[in-house]
PDB file of C-alpha atoms in Angstrom:
ATOM      1  CA  GLY A   1     257.743  -5.817 118.785  1.00 56.00           C
ATOM      2  CA  ALA A   2     254.354  -4.308 119.420  1.00 81.00           C
ATOM      3  CA  GLY A   3     254.017  -1.421 121.777  1.00 92.00           C
ATOM      4  CA  VAL A   4     251.313  -0.736 124.309  1.00 96.00           C
ATOM      5  CA  SER A   5     247.856  -0.837 122.816  1.00 96.00           C
ATOM      6  CA  GLN A   6     244.597   0.499 124.168  1.00 97.00           C
ATOM      7  CA  SER A   7     241.025   0.013 123.127  1.00 97.00           C
ATOM      8  CA  PRO A   8     238.782   1.550 122.251  1.00 97.00           C
ATOM      9  CA  ARG A   9     240.619   4.617 121.019  1.00 96.00           C
ATOM     10  CA  TYR A  10     237.480   6.698 121.364  1.00 97.00           C
ATOM     11  CA  LYS A  11     234.485   6.081 123.549  1.00 98.00           C
ATOM     12  CA  VAL A  12     231.379   8.206 123.726  1.00 98.00           C
ATOM     13  CA  THR A  13     228.850   7.247 126.338  1.00 98.00           C
ATOM     14  CA  LYS A  14     225.879   8.675 128.110  1.00 97.00           C
ATOM     15  CA  ARG A  15     225.938   9.762 131.699  1.00 97.00           C
ATOM     16  CA  GLY A  16     225.163   6.865 134.022  1.00 97.00           C
ATOM     17  CA  GLN A  17     226.538   4.141 131.753  1.00 98.00           C
ATOM     18  CA  ASP A  18     229.443   1.904 132.683  1.00 98.00           C
ATOM     19  CA  VAL A  19     232.546   1.807 130.512  1.00 98.00           C
ATOM     20  CA  ALA A  20     235.496  -0.565 130.352  1.00 98.00           C
ATOM     21  CA  LEU A  21     238.817   0.563 128.957  1.00 98.00           C
ATOM     22  CA  ARG A  22     241.371  -2.005 127.961  1.00 98.00           C
ATOM     23  CA  CYS A  23     245.151  -1.904 128.015  1.00 98.00           C
ATOM     24  CA  ASP A  24     247.438  -4.463 126.422  1.00 97.00           C
ATOM     25  CA  PRO A  25     250.997  -3.861 127.686  1.00 96.00           C
ATOM     26  CA  ILE A  26     254.277  -4.747 126.067  1.00 93.00           C
ATOM     27  CA  SER A  27     254.802  -8.467 126.392  1.00 92.00           C
ATOM     28  CA  GLY A  28     256.764  -9.367 129.494  1.00 88.00           C
ATOM     29  CA  HIS A  29     256.450  -5.998 131.181  1.00 89.00           C
ATOM     30  CA  VAL A  30     255.914  -6.403 134.877  1.00 88.00           C
ATOM     31  CA  SER A  31     254.363  -3.070 135.741  1.00 89.00           C
ATOM     32  CA  LEU A  32     251.257  -1.466 134.297  1.00 93.00           C
ATOM     33  CA  TYR A  33     250.032   2.011 135.061  1.00 94.00           C
ATOM     34  CA  TRP A  34     246.819   3.878 134.440  1.00 97.00           C
ATOM     35  CA  TYR A  35     246.703   7.637 134.081  1.00 96.00           C
ATOM     36  CA  ARG A  36     244.105  10.244 133.302  1.00 96.00           C
ATOM     37  CA  GLN A  37     245.097  13.316 131.365  1.00 94.00           C
ATOM     38  CA  ALA A  38     243.037  16.439 130.963  1.00 91.00           C
ATOM     39  CA  LEU A  39     243.699  18.825 128.135  1.00 87.00           C
ATOM     40  CA  GLY A  40     246.743  20.956 128.861  1.00 86.00           C
ATOM     41  CA  GLN A  41     247.676  18.992 131.954  1.00 89.00           C
ATOM     42  CA  GLY A  42     250.200  16.320 132.710  1.00 89.00           C
ATOM     43  CA  PRO A  43     249.219  12.689 133.212  1.00 92.00           C
ATOM     44  CA  GLU A  44     247.542  12.115 136.569  1.00 93.00           C
ATOM     45  CA  PHE A  45     248.350   8.799 138.211  1.00 92.00           C
ATOM     46  CA  LEU A  46     245.370   6.554 138.920  1.00 96.00           C
ATOM     47  CA  THR A  47     246.672   3.117 139.834  1.00 95.00           C
ATOM     48  CA  TYR A  48     249.355   0.594 139.021  1.00 91.00           C
ATOM     49  CA  PHE A  49     250.032  -3.130 139.043  1.00 92.00           C
ATOM     50  CA  ASN A  50     253.066  -5.320 139.408  1.00 89.00           C
ATOM     51  CA  TYR A  51     252.115  -8.559 137.704  1.00 91.00           C
ATOM     52  CA  GLU A  52     248.505  -9.176 138.741  1.00 94.00           C
ATOM     53  CA  ALA A  53     248.743  -7.390 142.078  1.00 93.00           C
ATOM     54  CA  GLN A  54     247.364  -3.902 142.364  1.00 94.00           C
ATOM     55  CA  GLN A  55     250.106  -2.058 144.221  1.00 89.00           C
ATOM     56  CA  ASP A  56     248.483   1.284 144.676  1.00 89.00           C
ATOM     57  CA  LYS A  57     245.080   2.683 143.849  1.00 91.00           C
ATOM     58  CA  SER A  58     245.298   5.913 145.754  1.00 91.00           C
ATOM     59  CA  GLY A  59     244.884   7.931 142.578  1.00 93.00           C
ATOM     60  CA  LEU A  60     241.478   6.530 141.707  1.00 96.00           C
ATOM     61  CA  PRO A  61     239.081   9.456 142.154  1.00 96.00           C
ATOM     62  CA  ASN A  62     236.286   7.524 143.871  1.00 95.00           C
ATOM     63  CA  ASP A  63     234.766   4.088 144.169  1.00 96.00           C
ATOM     64  CA  ARG A  64     233.184   4.275 140.730  1.00 98.00           C
ATOM     65  CA  PHE A  65     236.648   3.630 139.345  1.00 98.00           C
ATOM     66  CA  SER A  66     238.254   0.198 139.519  1.00 98.00           C
ATOM     67  CA  ALA A  67     240.964  -1.674 137.706  1.00 98.00           C
ATOM     68  CA  GLU A  68     242.093  -5.238 137.370  1.00 97.00           C
ATOM     69  CA  ARG A  69     244.856  -7.232 135.767  1.00 97.00           C
ATOM     70  CA  PRO A  70     243.833 -10.817 136.537  1.00 96.00           C
ATOM     71  CA  GLU A  71     246.568 -12.662 134.640  1.00 94.00           C
ATOM     72  CA  GLY A  72     249.310 -10.120 134.941  1.00 92.00           C
ATOM     73  CA  SER A  73     249.028  -8.972 131.358  1.00 94.00           C
ATOM     74  CA  ILE A  74     245.957  -7.206 129.978  1.00 97.00           C
ATOM     75  CA  SER A  75     244.310  -4.705 132.283  1.00 98.00           C
ATOM     76  CA  THR A  76     240.857  -3.194 132.366  1.00 98.00           C
ATOM     77  CA  LEU A  77     239.901   0.133 133.888  1.00 98.00           C
ATOM     78  CA  THR A  78     236.196   0.266 134.638  1.00 98.00           C
ATOM     79  CA  ILE A  79     234.203   3.363 135.360  1.00 98.00           C
ATOM     80  CA  GLN A  80     230.713   2.787 136.681  1.00 98.00           C
ATOM     81  CA  ARG A  81     227.848   5.249 136.418  1.00 98.00           C
ATOM     82  CA  THR A  82     229.900   7.646 134.354  1.00 98.00           C
ATOM     83  CA  GLU A  83     229.620  11.367 134.894  1.00 97.00           C
ATOM     84  CA  GLN A  84     230.500  14.235 132.601  1.00 97.00           C
ATOM     85  CA  ARG A  85     233.518  15.084 134.748  1.00 96.00           C
ATOM     86  CA  ASP A  86     234.963  11.675 133.862  1.00 97.00           C
ATOM     87  CA  SER A  87     235.554  12.890 130.305  1.00 97.00           C
ATOM     88  CA  ALA A  88     239.296  12.821 129.650  1.00 96.00           C
ATOM     89  CA  MET A  89     242.086  10.943 127.928  1.00 97.00           C
ATOM     90  CA  TYR A  90     242.874   7.733 129.766  1.00 98.00           C
ATOM     91  CA  ARG A  91     246.393   6.487 129.217  1.00 97.00           C
ATOM     92  CA  CYS A  92     248.050   3.232 130.033  1.00 97.00           C
ATOM     93  CA  ALA A  93     251.768   2.622 130.346  1.00 94.00           C
ATOM     94  CA  SER A  94     253.895  -0.422 131.019  1.00 92.00           C
ATOM     95  CA  SER A  95     257.430  -0.821 132.218  1.00 87.00           C
ATOM     96  CA  SER A  96     260.004  -3.443 133.010  1.00 80.00           C
ATOM     97  CA  TYR A  97     260.847  -2.883 136.643  1.00 65.00           C
ATOM     98  CA  ASP A  98     264.539  -3.317 137.324  1.00 56.00           C
ATOM     99  CA  SER A  99     265.802  -3.227 140.876  1.00 50.00           C
ATOM    100  CA  GLY A 100     269.114  -4.905 140.298  1.00 51.00           C
ATOM    101  CA  ASP A 101     270.985  -2.224 142.205  1.00 52.00           C
ATOM    102  CA  GLY A 102     268.163  -1.350 144.582  1.00 47.00           C
ATOM    103  CA  SER A 103     267.029   1.651 142.549  1.00 49.00           C
ATOM    104  CA  ARG A 104     264.071   2.115 140.335  1.00 51.00           C
ATOM    105  CA  THR A 105     264.740   2.414 136.643  1.00 58.00           C
ATOM    106  CA  ASP A 106     261.214   2.407 135.374  1.00 68.00           C
ATOM    107  CA  THR A 107     260.996   3.590 131.833  1.00 80.00           C
ATOM    108  CA  GLN A 108     257.367   3.767 130.962  1.00 86.00           C
ATOM    109  CA  TYR A 109     256.031   3.107 127.505  1.00 91.00           C
ATOM    110  CA  PHE A 110     252.716   4.737 126.892  1.00 94.00           C
ATOM    111  CA  GLY A 111     249.846   3.605 124.764  1.00 95.00           C
ATOM    112  CA  PRO A 112     247.878   5.893 122.434  1.00 94.00           C
ATOM    113  CA  GLY A 113     245.175   6.466 125.031  1.00 96.00           C
ATOM    114  CA  THR A 114     241.400   6.202 125.072  1.00 97.00           C
ATOM    115  CA  ARG A 115     239.488   9.426 124.643  1.00 97.00           C
ATOM    116  CA  LEU A 116     236.393   9.147 126.818  1.00 97.00           C
ATOM    117  CA  THR A 117     233.521  11.536 126.324  1.00 97.00           C
ATOM    118  CA  VAL A 118     230.552  11.390 128.646  1.00 97.00           C
ATOM    119  CA  LEU A 119     227.496  13.182 127.359  1.00 96.00           C
TER     120      LEU A 119
ATOM    121  CA  LEU B   1     254.817  13.621 148.204  1.00 51.00           C
ATOM    122  CA  ALA B   2     257.737  14.171 145.897  1.00 56.00           C
ATOM    123  CA  LYS B   3     256.661  17.123 143.760  1.00 78.00           C
ATOM    124  CA  THR B   4     258.389  18.663 140.825  1.00 87.00           C
ATOM    125  CA  THR B   5     258.498  22.252 139.681  1.00 91.00           C
ATOM    126  CA  GLN B   6     259.257  23.278 136.104  1.00 94.00           C
ATOM    127  CA  PRO B   7     258.818  26.447 134.089  1.00 96.00           C
ATOM    128  CA  ILE B   8     255.421  26.404 132.423  1.00 95.00           C
ATOM    129  CA  SER B   9     256.741  27.465 129.052  1.00 96.00           C
ATOM    130  CA  MET B  10     259.895  28.297 127.141  1.00 97.00           C
ATOM    131  CA  ASP B  11     260.611  29.726 123.732  1.00 97.00           C
ATOM    132  CA  SER B  12     263.661  29.108 121.606  1.00 97.00           C
ATOM    133  CA  TYR B  13     264.881  29.276 118.047  1.00 97.00           C
ATOM    134  CA  GLU B  14     266.136  26.619 115.730  1.00 97.00           C
ATOM    135  CA  GLY B  15     269.755  25.712 116.314  1.00 96.00           C
ATOM    136  CA  GLN B  16     269.898  26.952 119.880  1.00 97.00           C
ATOM    137  CA  GLU B  17     270.574  24.886 122.979  1.00 97.00           C
ATOM    138  CA  VAL B  18     267.659  24.638 125.368  1.00 98.00           C
ATOM    139  CA  ASN B  19     267.996  23.914 129.075  1.00 98.00           C
ATOM    140  CA  ILE B  20     264.935  23.034 131.143  1.00 97.00           C
ATOM    141  CA  THR B  21     265.377  22.794 134.892  1.00 96.00           C
ATOM    142  CA  CYS B  22     263.187  20.766 137.216  1.00 94.00           C
ATOM    143  CA  SER B  23     263.182  21.118 140.999  1.00 94.00           C
ATOM    144  CA  HIS B  24     262.488  18.051 143.126  1.00 89.00           C
ATOM    145  CA  ASN B  25     263.400  18.842 146.703  1.00 90.00           C
ATOM    146  CA  ASN B  26     261.863  15.697 148.202  1.00 85.00           C
ATOM    147  CA  ILE B  27     263.481  13.164 145.930  1.00 86.00           C
ATOM    148  CA  ALA B  28     264.008   9.832 147.659  1.00 82.00           C
ATOM    149  CA  THR B  29     267.358   8.099 147.900  1.00 84.00           C
ATOM    150  CA  ASN B  30     266.494   5.348 145.471  1.00 78.00           C
ATOM    151  CA  ASP B  31     264.590   7.450 142.959  1.00 82.00           C
ATOM    152  CA  TYR B  32     265.696   8.066 139.416  1.00 84.00           C
ATOM    153  CA  ILE B  33     264.903  11.192 137.451  1.00 88.00           C
ATOM    154  CA  THR B  34     263.235  10.639 134.136  1.00 89.00           C
ATOM    155  CA  TRP B  35     262.249  13.076 131.423  1.00 93.00           C
ATOM    156  CA  TYR B  36     259.492  12.522 128.931  1.00 94.00           C
ATOM    157  CA  GLN B  37     258.465  14.346 125.795  1.00 96.00           C
ATOM    158  CA  GLN B  38     254.878  14.625 124.659  1.00 96.00           C
ATOM    159  CA  PHE B  39     253.562  15.793 121.309  1.00 94.00           C
ATOM    160  CA  PRO B  40     249.915  16.764 120.905  1.00 87.00           C
ATOM    161  CA  SER B  41     247.577  13.789 120.616  1.00 83.00           C
ATOM    162  CA  GLN B  42     250.309  11.347 121.611  1.00 91.00           C
ATOM    163  CA  GLY B  43     251.365   9.679 124.826  1.00 92.00           C
ATOM    164  CA  PRO B  44     254.541  10.746 126.619  1.00 94.00           C
ATOM    165  CA  ARG B  45     257.764   9.308 125.228  1.00 93.00           C
ATOM    166  CA  PHE B  46     260.899   8.552 127.224  1.00 91.00           C
ATOM    167  CA  ILE B  47     263.843  10.873 126.550  1.00 93.00           C
ATOM    168  CA  ILE B  48     266.460  10.288 129.204  1.00 92.00           C
ATOM    169  CA  GLN B  49     266.944   9.007 132.720  1.00 89.00           C
ATOM    170  CA  GLY B  50     269.606   9.508 135.354  1.00 89.00           C
ATOM    171  CA  TYR B  51     270.459   9.105 139.011  1.00 87.00           C
ATOM    172  CA  LYS B  52     273.319  11.521 139.559  1.00 87.00           C
ATOM    173  CA  THR B  53     275.976  13.554 137.727  1.00 87.00           C
ATOM    174  CA  LYS B  54     275.564  13.619 133.971  1.00 92.00           C
ATOM    175  CA  VAL B  55     273.910  11.339 131.460  1.00 92.00           C
ATOM    176  CA  THR B  56     274.028  11.797 127.709  1.00 93.00           C
ATOM    177  CA  ASN B  57     272.320   9.970 124.880  1.00 92.00           C
ATOM    178  CA  GLU B  58     271.728  10.684 121.230  1.00 91.00           C
ATOM    179  CA  VAL B  59     268.832  12.973 122.015  1.00 90.00           C
ATOM    180  CA  ALA B  60     269.702  14.956 125.121  1.00 96.00           C
ATOM    181  CA  SER B  61     271.856  15.397 128.189  1.00 97.00           C
ATOM    182  CA  LEU B  62     270.764  15.343 131.790  1.00 96.00           C
ATOM    183  CA  PHE B  63     272.664  17.196 134.474  1.00 96.00           C
ATOM    184  CA  ILE B  64     272.056  16.326 138.119  1.00 96.00           C
ATOM    185  CA  PRO B  65     273.897  18.130 140.933  1.00 95.00           C
ATOM    186  CA  ALA B  66     275.256  16.284 143.936  1.00 94.00           C
ATOM    187  CA  ASP B  67     272.275  17.087 146.154  1.00 94.00           C
ATOM    188  CA  ARG B  68     269.889  15.763 143.473  1.00 94.00           C
ATOM    189  CA  LYS B  69     267.318  18.381 144.371  1.00 94.00           C
ATOM    190  CA  SER B  70     267.105  19.520 140.786  1.00 95.00           C
ATOM    191  CA  SER B  71     267.950  18.351 137.304  1.00 95.00           C
ATOM    192  CA  THR B  72     268.451  20.055 133.966  1.00 97.00           C
ATOM    193  CA  LEU B  73     267.461  18.621 130.636  1.00 97.00           C
ATOM    194  CA  SER B  74     269.635  19.955 127.847  1.00 98.00           C
ATOM    195  CA  LEU B  75     268.547  19.748 124.214  1.00 97.00           C
ATOM    196  CA  PRO B  76     271.356  20.658 121.824  1.00 94.00           C
ATOM    197  CA  ARG B  77     270.568  22.545 118.637  1.00 93.00           C
ATOM    198  CA  VAL B  78     266.792  22.289 118.763  1.00 97.00           C
ATOM    199  CA  SER B  79     264.674  22.069 115.651  1.00 96.00           C
ATOM    200  CA  LEU B  80     261.009  22.815 115.008  1.00 96.00           C
ATOM    201  CA  SER B  81     260.195  19.165 115.679  1.00 95.00           C
ATOM    202  CA  ASP B  82     261.344  19.565 119.268  1.00 96.00           C
ATOM    203  CA  THR B  83     258.284  21.684 119.970  1.00 97.00           C
ATOM    204  CA  ALA B  84     256.506  19.659 122.635  1.00 97.00           C
ATOM    205  CA  VAL B  85     255.744  19.428 126.330  1.00 97.00           C
ATOM    206  CA  TYR B  86     258.564  18.093 128.468  1.00 97.00           C
ATOM    207  CA  TYR B  87     257.844  16.385 131.770  1.00 94.00           C
ATOM    208  CA  CYS B  88     260.167  15.744 134.654  1.00 91.00           C
ATOM    209  CA  LEU B  89     259.277  12.549 136.496  1.00 86.00           C
ATOM    210  CA  VAL B  90     260.552  11.526 139.882  1.00 83.00           C
ATOM    211  CA  GLY B  91     259.449   8.271 141.379  1.00 73.00           C
ATOM    212  CA  GLU B  92     258.091   8.330 144.892  1.00 53.00           C
ATOM    213  CA  GLY B  93     258.362   5.441 147.253  1.00 43.00           C
ATOM    214  CA  GLU B  94     260.833   2.937 148.585  1.00 43.00           C
ATOM    215  CA  THR B  95     262.441  -0.061 147.025  1.00 44.00           C
ATOM    216  CA  GLY B  96     259.875  -2.807 147.054  1.00 46.00           C
ATOM    217  CA  GLY B  97     257.209  -0.413 148.189  1.00 49.00           C
ATOM    218  CA  SER B  98     254.538   1.551 146.445  1.00 55.00           C
ATOM    219  CA  TYR B  99     255.723   3.578 143.483  1.00 63.00           C
ATOM    220  CA  ILE B 100     253.587   6.524 142.479  1.00 73.00           C
ATOM    221  CA  PRO B 101     254.916   8.285 139.395  1.00 76.00           C
ATOM    222  CA  THR B 102     254.391  11.993 139.763  1.00 75.00           C
ATOM    223  CA  PHE B 103     254.557  14.012 136.593  1.00 78.00           C
ATOM    224  CA  GLY B 104     255.270  17.694 136.826  1.00 68.00           C
ATOM    225  CA  ARG B 105     252.971  20.123 135.061  1.00 79.00           C
ATOM    226  CA  GLY B 106     255.364  20.026 132.183  1.00 93.00           C
ATOM    227  CA  THR B 107     257.228  22.665 130.258  1.00 97.00           C
ATOM    228  CA  SER B 108     255.776  23.673 126.927  1.00 97.00           C
ATOM    229  CA  LEU B 109     258.694  24.317 124.615  1.00 97.00           C
ATOM    230  CA  ILE B 110     258.046  26.238 121.432  1.00 97.00           C
ATOM    231  CA  VAL B 111     260.815  26.367 118.870  1.00 97.00           C
ATOM    232  CA  HIS B 112     260.594  29.212 116.385  1.00 97.00           C
ATOM    233  CA  PRO B 113     262.115  29.290 112.896  1.00 95.00           C
TER     234      PRO B 113
END
């Protein structure tokens, strides 16, 4: 089956513009995560959803960043009034949460990422 | 926050066994330990996951001591294609609660001919 897909793969925008990044998770996956990754760094957690509910958004840098997953499948990460410091690789991952024995067994499957460049 | 500590980089040679240790002193009772591999320009890819003792798959082995405050990823007989960044991931949170995946800074493994 298809893996996680993200679009666009590359986005170049001017400072002050809004951008919307899309993530299409693996079909049936309950959880969806958004990360930001700077060059040479590990993925930095932004937010995540279980189904359509946003479980945690503590990683979103400020209120210019928002995310939604209205039908529990596709998700959109929106950045308003972009700034140059927003330039990074934005990655999405999905997983099939399994708590059958009370423990978390999330195995996350990552998409190819969206490279955002703010000029 | 459950933080992880890994060596920043390691060097090895083809055919050798490589062991990468991750420290996670604040691991929660219900958390699993997961390792990911990342090649340049690609997203992280799952390698192995475990809760305690030892787990082995076709790619690697994972050793977890009884106190679970650390874990060691073992790659047998590495090849040049194993050159990548390896991340140790420990979930933070409680069952049914908020889960914030925390990646370590990663270990950059370079395999030499």
